[in-house]
Coordinates of C-alpha atoms and ligand atoms in Angstrom, one line a residue:
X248 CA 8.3 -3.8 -0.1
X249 CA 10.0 -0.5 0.5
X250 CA 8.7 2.6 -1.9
X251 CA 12.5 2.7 -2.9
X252 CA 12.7 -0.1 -4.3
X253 CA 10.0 0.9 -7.6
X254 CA 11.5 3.6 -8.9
X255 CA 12.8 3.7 -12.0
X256 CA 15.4 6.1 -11.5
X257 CA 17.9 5.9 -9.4
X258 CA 17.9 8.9 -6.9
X259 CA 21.1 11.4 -8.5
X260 CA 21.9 13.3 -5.4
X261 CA 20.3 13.4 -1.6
X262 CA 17.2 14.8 -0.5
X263 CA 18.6 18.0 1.0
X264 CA 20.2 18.7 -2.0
X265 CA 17.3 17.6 -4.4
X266 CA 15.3 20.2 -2.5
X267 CA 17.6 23.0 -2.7
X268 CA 17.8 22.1 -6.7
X269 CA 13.8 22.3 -6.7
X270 CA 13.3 25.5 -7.8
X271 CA 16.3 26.4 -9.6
X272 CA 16.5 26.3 -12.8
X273 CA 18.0 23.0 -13.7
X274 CA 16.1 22.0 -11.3
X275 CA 12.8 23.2 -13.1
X276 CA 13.4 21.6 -16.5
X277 CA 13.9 18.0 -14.7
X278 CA 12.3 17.8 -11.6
X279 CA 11.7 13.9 -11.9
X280 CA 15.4 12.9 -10.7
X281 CA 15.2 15.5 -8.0
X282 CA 11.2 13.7 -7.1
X283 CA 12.4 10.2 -6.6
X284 CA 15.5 11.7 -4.7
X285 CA 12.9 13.6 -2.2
X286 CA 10.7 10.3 -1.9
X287 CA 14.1 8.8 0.4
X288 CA 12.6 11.3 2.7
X289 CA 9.0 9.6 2.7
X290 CA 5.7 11.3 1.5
X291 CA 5.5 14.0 4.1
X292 CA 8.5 16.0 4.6
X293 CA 8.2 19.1 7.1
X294 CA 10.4 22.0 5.7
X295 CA 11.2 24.3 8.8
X296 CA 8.4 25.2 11.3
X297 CA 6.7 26.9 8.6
X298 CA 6.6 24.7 5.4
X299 CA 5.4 21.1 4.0
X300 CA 6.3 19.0 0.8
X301 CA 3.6 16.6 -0.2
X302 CA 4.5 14.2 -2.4
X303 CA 2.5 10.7 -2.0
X304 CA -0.8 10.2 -3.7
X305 CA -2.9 9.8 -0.4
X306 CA -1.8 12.0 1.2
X307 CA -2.4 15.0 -0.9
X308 CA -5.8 13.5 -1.6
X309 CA -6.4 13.9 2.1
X310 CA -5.1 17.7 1.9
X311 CA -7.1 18.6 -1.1
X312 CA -10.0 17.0 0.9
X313 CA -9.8 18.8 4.2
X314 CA -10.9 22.0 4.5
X315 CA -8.7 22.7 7.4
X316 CA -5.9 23.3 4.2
X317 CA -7.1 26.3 2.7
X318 CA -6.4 27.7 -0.9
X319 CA -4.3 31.4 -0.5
X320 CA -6.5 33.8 -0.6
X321 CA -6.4 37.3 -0.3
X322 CA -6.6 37.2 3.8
X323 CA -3.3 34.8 3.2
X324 CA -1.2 37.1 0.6
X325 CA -2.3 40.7 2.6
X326 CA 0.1 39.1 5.3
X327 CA 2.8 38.4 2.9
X328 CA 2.2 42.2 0.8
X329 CA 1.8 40.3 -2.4
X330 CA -1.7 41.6 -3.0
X331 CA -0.1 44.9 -3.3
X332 CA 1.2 43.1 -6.9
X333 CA -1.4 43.4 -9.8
X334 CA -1.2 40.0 -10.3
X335 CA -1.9 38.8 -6.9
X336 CA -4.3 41.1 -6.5
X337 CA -6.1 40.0 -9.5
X338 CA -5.7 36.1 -8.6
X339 CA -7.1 37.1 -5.3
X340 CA -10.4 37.7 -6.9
X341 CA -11.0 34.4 -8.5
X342 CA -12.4 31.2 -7.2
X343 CA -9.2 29.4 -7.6
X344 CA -7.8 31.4 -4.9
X345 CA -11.2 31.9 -3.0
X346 CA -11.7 30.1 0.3
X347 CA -15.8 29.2 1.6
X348 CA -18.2 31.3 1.2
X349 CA -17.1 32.9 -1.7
X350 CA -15.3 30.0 -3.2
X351 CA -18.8 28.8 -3.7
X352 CA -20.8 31.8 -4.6
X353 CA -18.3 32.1 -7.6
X354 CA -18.2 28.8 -8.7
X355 CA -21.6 28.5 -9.0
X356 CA -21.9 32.1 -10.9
X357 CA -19.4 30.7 -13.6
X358 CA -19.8 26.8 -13.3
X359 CA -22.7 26.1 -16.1
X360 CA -20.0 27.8 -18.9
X361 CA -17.6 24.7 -18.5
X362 CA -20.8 22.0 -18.2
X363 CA -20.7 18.8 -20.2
X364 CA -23.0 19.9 -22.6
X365 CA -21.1 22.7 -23.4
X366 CA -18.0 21.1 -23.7
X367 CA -19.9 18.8 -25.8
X368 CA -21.0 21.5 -28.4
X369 CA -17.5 23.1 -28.3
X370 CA -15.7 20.1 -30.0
X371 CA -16.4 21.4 -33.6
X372 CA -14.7 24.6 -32.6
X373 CA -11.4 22.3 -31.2
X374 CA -11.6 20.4 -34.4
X375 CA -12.2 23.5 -36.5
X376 CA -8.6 25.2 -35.2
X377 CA -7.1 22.2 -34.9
X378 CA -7.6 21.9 -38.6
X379 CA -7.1 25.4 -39.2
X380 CA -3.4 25.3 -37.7
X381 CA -2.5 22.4 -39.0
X382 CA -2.9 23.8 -42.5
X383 CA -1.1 27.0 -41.3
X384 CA 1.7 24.5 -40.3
X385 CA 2.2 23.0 -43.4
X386 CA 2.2 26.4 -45.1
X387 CA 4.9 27.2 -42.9
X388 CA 7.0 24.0 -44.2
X389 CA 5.8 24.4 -47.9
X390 CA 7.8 27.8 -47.8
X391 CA 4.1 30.2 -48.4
X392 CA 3.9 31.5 -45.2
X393 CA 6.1 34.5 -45.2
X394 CA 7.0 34.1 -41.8
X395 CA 9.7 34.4 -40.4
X396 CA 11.0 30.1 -39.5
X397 CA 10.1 27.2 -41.3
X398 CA 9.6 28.5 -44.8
X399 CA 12.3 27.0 -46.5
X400 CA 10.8 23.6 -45.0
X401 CA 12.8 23.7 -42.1
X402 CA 12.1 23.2 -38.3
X403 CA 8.8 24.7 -37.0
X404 CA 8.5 25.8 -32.9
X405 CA 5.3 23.8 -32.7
X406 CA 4.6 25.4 -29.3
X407 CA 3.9 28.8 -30.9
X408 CA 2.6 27.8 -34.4
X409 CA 0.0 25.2 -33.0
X410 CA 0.0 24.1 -29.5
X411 CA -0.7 27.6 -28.1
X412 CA -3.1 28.7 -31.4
X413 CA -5.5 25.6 -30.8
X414 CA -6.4 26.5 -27.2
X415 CA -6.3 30.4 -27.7
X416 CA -8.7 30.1 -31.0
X417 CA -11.4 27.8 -29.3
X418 CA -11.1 30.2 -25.9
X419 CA -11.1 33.4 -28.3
X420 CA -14.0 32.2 -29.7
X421 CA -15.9 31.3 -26.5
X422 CA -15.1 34.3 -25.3
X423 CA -15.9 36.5 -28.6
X424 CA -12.1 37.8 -29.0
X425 CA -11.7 39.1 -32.3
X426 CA -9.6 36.7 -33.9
X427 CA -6.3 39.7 -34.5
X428 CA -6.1 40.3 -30.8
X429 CA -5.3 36.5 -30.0
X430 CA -2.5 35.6 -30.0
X431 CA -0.7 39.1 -29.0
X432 CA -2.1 38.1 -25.9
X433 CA 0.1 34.8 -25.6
X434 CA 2.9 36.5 -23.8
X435 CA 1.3 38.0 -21.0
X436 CA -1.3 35.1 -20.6
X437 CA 2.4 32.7 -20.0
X438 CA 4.0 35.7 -18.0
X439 CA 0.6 35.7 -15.4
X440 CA 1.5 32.0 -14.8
X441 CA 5.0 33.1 -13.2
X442 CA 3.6 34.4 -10.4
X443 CA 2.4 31.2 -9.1
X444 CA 6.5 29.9 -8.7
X445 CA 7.7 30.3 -5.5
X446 CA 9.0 33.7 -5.2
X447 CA 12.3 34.7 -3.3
X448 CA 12.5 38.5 -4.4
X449 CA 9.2 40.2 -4.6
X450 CA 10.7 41.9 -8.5
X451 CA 10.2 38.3 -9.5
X452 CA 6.4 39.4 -9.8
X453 CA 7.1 42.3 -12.2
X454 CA 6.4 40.4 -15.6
X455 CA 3.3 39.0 -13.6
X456 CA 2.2 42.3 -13.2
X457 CA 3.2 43.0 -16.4
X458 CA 1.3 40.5 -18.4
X459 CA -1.8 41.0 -15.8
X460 CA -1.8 44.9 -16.5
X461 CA -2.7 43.8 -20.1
X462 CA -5.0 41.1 -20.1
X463 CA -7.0 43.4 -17.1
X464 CA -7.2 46.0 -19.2
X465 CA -8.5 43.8 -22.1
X466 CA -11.1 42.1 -20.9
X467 CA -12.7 45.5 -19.2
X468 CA -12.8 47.1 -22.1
X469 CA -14.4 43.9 -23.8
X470 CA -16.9 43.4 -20.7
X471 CA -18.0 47.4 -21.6
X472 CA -18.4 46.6 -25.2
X473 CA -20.3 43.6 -24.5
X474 CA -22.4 45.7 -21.9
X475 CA -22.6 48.2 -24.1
X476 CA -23.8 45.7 -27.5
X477 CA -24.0 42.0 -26.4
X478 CA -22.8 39.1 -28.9
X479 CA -23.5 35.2 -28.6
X480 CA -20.6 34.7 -26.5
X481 CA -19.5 33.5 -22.8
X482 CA -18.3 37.1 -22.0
X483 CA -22.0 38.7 -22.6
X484 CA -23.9 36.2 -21.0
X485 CA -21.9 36.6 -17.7
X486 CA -22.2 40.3 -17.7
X487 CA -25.6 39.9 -18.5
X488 CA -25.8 37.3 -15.5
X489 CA -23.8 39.3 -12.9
X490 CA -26.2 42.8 -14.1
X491 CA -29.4 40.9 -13.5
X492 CA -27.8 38.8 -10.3
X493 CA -25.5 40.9 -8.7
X494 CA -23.7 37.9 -7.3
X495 CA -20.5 39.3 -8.6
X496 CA -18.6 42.4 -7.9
X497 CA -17.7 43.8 -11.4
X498 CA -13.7 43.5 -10.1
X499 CA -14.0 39.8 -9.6
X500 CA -16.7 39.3 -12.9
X501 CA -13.3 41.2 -15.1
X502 CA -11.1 38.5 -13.1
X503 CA -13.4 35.7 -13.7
X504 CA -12.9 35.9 -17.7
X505 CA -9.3 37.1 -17.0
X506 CA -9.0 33.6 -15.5
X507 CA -10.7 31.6 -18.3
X508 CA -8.4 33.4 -20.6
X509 CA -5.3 32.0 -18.6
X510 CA -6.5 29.1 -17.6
X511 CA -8.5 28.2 -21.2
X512 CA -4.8 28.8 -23.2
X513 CA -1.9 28.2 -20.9
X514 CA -2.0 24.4 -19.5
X515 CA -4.1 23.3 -22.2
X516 CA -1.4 24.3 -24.7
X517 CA 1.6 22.8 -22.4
X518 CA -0.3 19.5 -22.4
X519 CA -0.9 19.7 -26.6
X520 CA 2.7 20.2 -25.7
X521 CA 3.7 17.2 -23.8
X522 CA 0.9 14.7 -25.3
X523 CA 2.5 15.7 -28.6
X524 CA 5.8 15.2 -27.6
X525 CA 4.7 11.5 -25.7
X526 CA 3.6 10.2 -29.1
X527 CA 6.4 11.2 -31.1
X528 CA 8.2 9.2 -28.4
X529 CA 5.6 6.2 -28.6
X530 CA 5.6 5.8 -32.3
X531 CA 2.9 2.7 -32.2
X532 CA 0.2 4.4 -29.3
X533 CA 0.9 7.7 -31.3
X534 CA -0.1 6.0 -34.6
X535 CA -3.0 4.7 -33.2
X536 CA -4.1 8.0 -31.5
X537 CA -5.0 9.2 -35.3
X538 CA -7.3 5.7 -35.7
X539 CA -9.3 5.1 -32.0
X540 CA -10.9 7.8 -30.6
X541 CA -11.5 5.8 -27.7
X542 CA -8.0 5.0 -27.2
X543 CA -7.1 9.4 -27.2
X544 CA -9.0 9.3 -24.0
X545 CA -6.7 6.4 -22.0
X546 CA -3.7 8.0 -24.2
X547 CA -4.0 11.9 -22.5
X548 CA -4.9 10.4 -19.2
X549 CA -1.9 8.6 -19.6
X550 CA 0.1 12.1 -20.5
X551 CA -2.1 13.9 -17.3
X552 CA 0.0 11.1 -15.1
X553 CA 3.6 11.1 -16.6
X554 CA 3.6 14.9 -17.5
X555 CA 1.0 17.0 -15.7
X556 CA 1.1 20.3 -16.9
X557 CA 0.9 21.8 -13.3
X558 CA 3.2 20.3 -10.7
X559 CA 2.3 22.1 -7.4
X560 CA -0.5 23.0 -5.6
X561 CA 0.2 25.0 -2.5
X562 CA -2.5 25.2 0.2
X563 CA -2.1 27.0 4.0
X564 CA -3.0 25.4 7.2
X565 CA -5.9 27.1 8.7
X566 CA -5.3 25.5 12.4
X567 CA -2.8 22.9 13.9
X568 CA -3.6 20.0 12.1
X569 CA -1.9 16.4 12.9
X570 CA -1.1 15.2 9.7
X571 CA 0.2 11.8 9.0
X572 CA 2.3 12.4 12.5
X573 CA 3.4 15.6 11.5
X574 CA 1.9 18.0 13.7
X575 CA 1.5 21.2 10.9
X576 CA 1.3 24.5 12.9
X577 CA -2.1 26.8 11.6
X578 CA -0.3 29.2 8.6
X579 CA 2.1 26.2 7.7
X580 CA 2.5 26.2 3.8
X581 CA 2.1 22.7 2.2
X582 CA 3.3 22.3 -1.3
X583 CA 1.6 19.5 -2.4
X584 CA 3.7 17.9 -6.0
X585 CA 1.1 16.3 -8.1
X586 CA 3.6 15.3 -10.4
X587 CA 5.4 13.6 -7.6
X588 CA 2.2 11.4 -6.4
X589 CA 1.5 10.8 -9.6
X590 CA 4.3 8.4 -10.2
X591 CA 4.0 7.3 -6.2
X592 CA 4.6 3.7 -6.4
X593 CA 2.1 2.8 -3.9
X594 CA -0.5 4.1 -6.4
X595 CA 1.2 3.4 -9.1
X596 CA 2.9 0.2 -11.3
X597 CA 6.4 0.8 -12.8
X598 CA 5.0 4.5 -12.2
X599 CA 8.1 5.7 -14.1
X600 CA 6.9 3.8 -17.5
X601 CA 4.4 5.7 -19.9
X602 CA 1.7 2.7 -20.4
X603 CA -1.9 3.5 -21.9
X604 CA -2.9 0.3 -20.8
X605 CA -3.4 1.3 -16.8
X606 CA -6.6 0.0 -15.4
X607 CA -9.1 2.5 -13.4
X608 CA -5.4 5.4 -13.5
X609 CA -6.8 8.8 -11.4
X610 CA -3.6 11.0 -11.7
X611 CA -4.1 14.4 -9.6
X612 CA -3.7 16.8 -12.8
X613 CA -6.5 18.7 -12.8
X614 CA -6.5 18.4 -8.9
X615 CA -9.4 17.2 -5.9
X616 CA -11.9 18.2 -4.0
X617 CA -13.8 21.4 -3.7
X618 CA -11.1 23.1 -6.2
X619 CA -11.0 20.6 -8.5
X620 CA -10.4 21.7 -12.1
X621 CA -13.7 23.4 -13.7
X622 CA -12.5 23.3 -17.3
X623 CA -11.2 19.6 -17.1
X624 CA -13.6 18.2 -19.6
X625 CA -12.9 21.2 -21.3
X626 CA -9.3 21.6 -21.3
X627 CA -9.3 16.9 -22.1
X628 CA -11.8 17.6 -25.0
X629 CA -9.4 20.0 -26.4
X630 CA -6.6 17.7 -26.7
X631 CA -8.4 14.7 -27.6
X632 CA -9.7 16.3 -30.9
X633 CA -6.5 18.6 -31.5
X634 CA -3.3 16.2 -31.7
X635 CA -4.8 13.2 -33.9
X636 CA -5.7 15.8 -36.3
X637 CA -2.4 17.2 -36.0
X638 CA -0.8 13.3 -36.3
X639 CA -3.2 12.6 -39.3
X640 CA -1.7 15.4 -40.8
X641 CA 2.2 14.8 -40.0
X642 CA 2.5 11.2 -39.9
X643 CA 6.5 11.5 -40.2
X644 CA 7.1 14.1 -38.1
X645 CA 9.9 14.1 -35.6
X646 CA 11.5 16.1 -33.1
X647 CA 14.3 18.5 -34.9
X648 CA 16.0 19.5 -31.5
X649 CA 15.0 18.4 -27.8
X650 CA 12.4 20.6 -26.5
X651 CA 13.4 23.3 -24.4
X652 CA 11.2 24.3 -20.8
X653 CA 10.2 27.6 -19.9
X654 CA 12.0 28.5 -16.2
X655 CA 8.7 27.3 -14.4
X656 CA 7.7 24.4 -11.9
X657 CA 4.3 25.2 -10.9
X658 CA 2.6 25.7 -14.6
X659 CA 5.6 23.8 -16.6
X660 CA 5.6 23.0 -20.4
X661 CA 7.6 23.7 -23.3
X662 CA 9.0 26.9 -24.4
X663 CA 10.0 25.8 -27.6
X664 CA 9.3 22.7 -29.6
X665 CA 11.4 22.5 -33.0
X666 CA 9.7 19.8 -35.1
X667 CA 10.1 18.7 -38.9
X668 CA 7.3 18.4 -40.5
X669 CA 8.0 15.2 -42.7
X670 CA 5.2 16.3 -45.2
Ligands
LIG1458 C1 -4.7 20.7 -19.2 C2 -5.3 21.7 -18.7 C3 -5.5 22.1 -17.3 C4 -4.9 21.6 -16.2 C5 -3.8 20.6 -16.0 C6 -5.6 22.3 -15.0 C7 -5.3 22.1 -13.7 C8 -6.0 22.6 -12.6 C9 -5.7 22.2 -11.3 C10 -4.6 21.3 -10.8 C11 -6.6 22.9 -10.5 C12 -6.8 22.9 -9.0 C13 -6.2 24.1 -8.3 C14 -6.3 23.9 -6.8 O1 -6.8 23.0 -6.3 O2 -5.6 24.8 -6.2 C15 -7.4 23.7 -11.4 C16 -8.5 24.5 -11.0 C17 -9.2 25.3 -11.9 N1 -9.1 25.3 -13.3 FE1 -7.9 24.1 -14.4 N2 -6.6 23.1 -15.5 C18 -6.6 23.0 -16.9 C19 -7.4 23.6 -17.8 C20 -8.4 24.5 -17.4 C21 -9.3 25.2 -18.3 C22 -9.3 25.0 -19.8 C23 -10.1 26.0 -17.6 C24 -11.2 26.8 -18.1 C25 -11.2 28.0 -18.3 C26 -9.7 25.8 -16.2 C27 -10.3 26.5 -15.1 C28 -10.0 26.2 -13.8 C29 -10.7 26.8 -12.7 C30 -11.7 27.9 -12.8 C31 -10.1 26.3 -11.5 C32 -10.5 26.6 -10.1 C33 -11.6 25.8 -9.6 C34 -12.0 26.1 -8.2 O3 -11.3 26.8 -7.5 O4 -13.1 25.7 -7.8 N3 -8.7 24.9 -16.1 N4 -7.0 23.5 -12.7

């Protein structure tokens, strides 16, 4: 059967057009028309001599797989000058954008903090904020709060008042960030995330920088405090690791726990975001979300697949590499769309329909291979315990105006999400 022939949206405009509306941005806040339009064009689709759009499930299993398609690392962005950006140059020094041998030695430095067991002990705390935020939300619709929406009982922007708060309270606590220096942080953590988009004019980078400038400049002063007076927390017991192991230069130890700051908050509150949003939209599965635990489990995987809070991966070719039949020069970028192979119909039943009830579903969210996510379990566990509290709580609640996205593909979730309460 031709590919075509599953989707459940008809294509709105051709593939040359879809791809010049990628990255624009209408284009940004609903890629999924512009997706199916691309998939006329097949799962591979070479872009110029230099460039690669992945979209089918297998075949960016096979990228994320070879090690012939390397993660950008610093060796990559020198050639392009975006390491001379703060934000590049601080992404540079992380394992997500670490090719072998260092990939490795960093992953194993940091890996044991996001470890089942961990994650396991760390579901009080998710519970704990969850609860914590909830009760701050219904102060804001009671009229108590003194801030500055919602106290009359009006719409609340659930992004700000919970889905950020949950994943920046458990992380501020992991971390040992005093509790008033949280969520001033929110806005440079989301303005870091920019400077994964594609970027046409190198100013583009500036609120990158920006927000990088800040959150550098936090944690090494907390890494010196800790140094200096060590607490129970994930921030002393790596400095204490690297200053007994050395396997860590202290630049890439302060961009380490940058990273888990990013990273711990940012698409673990989009996808409070969107699994929120699915179950106001899926009245029944969202009322049971609040009465099976098991169920929250098939529920977010569900969300991970429909609505993946990152949407491309990009990855460079080391070498000529033949490629489905596309022969892909060595420096070739390939951006590979999880979102897009996520609903690839090959892969996928009536890959357009939300259904919890999918059998053995392995959407690409949290990515493959060597890279694959470190703080999935964490990030999953987060969500699993946050949102049916949140439900329990606000069993009427509904949307009070559509959600609106922030201008971003790569790292996309809500800007805003007015709700009413119903309590
Ligand atoms: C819903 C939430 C999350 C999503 C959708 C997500 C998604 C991803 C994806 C797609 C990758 C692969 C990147 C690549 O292959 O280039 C990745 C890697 C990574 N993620 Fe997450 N992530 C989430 C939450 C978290 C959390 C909570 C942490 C912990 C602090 C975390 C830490 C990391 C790290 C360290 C890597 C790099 C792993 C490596 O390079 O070996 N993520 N994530």
């Amino acid at each position: 059967m031709p590919v075509t022939d599953q989707r459940m949206t008809e294509p709105v405009m051709g593939p040359a057009e879809a791809l010049s509306e990628l990255f624009t941005p209408a284009g940004k806040h609903h890629p999924y028309p512009l997706y199916d339009a691309l998939w006329e064009l097949g799962p591979v689709i070479p872009l110029g001599p230099a460039g690669m759009l992945v979209l089918g499930y297998d075949e960016i299993c096979t990228a994320l797989r070879d090690s012939r398609f390397l993660v950008t690392d610093a060796a990559v962005h020198r050639t392009t000058g975006m390491n001379e950006h703060s934000s590049w140059q601080c992404f540079t020094k992380i394992m997500m954008f670490s090719n072998s041998p260092d990939h490795e030695r960093m992953r194993r430095f940091a890996g044991w903090a996001y470890a089942p067991r961990q994650v396991a002990e760390r579901r009080l705390l998710a519970i704990r904020a969850a609860e914590r935020w909830t009760s701050h939300l219904a102060t804001l619709a009671g009229g108590g709060d003194g801030g500055d929406e919602g106290g009359d009982g009006g719409p609340v922007d659930l992004v700000e008042a919970f889905a950020t708060r949950v994943p920046i309270t458990v992380t501020g606590e992991l971390l040992g960030i005093p509790d008033a220096d949280r969520m001033p942080l929110r806005t440079a953590i989301t303005a870091t995330t920019t400077a994964f988009e594609p970027v046409f004019d190198r100013d583009e980078l500036l609120p990158a920088d920006a927000g990088m400038d800040v959150l550098v400049d936090y944690i090494a002063d907390l890494v010196r405090e800790r140094r200096r007076r060590p607490g129970d927390d994930l921030v002393s017991a790596m400095v204490r690791d690297r200053d007994t192991a050395g396997a860590l230069s202290e630049e890439e130890l302060v961009a380490s726990l940058v990273m888990f700051v990013i990273a711990g908050v940012q698409s673990p509150s989009d996808l409070i975001g969107n699994t929120v949003r699915l179950a106001l939209d899926h009245p029944a599965e969202g009322l049971r979300l609040t009465t099976d635990d098991d169920f929250a489990s098939a529920f977010i995987t569900e969300a991970l697949r429909i609505d993946p809070p990152n949407h491309v991966l990009t990855r460079a070719a080391a070498t000529d590499i033949d490629f489905y039949g596309h022969r892909v020069a060595a420096g070739t970028r390939a951006l590979l769309v999880l979102a897009a192979a996520n609903r690839d119909p090959r892969q996928f039943t009536d890959p357009a329909t939300f259904d919890t009830a999918r059998k053995d579903s392995r959407p690409l969210s949290f990515g493959l291979g060597p890279h694959y996510c470190l703080g999935a379990a964490f990030a999953r566990m987060q969500v699993e315990a946050a949102v049916p509290v949140l439900l329990r709580r606000f069993p009427r609640m509904t949307l009070a105006a559509p959600p609106t996205y922030r201008d971003q593909l790569v790292t996309r979730g809500f800007a805003r999400m007015d709700v009413a309460l119903g309590s």
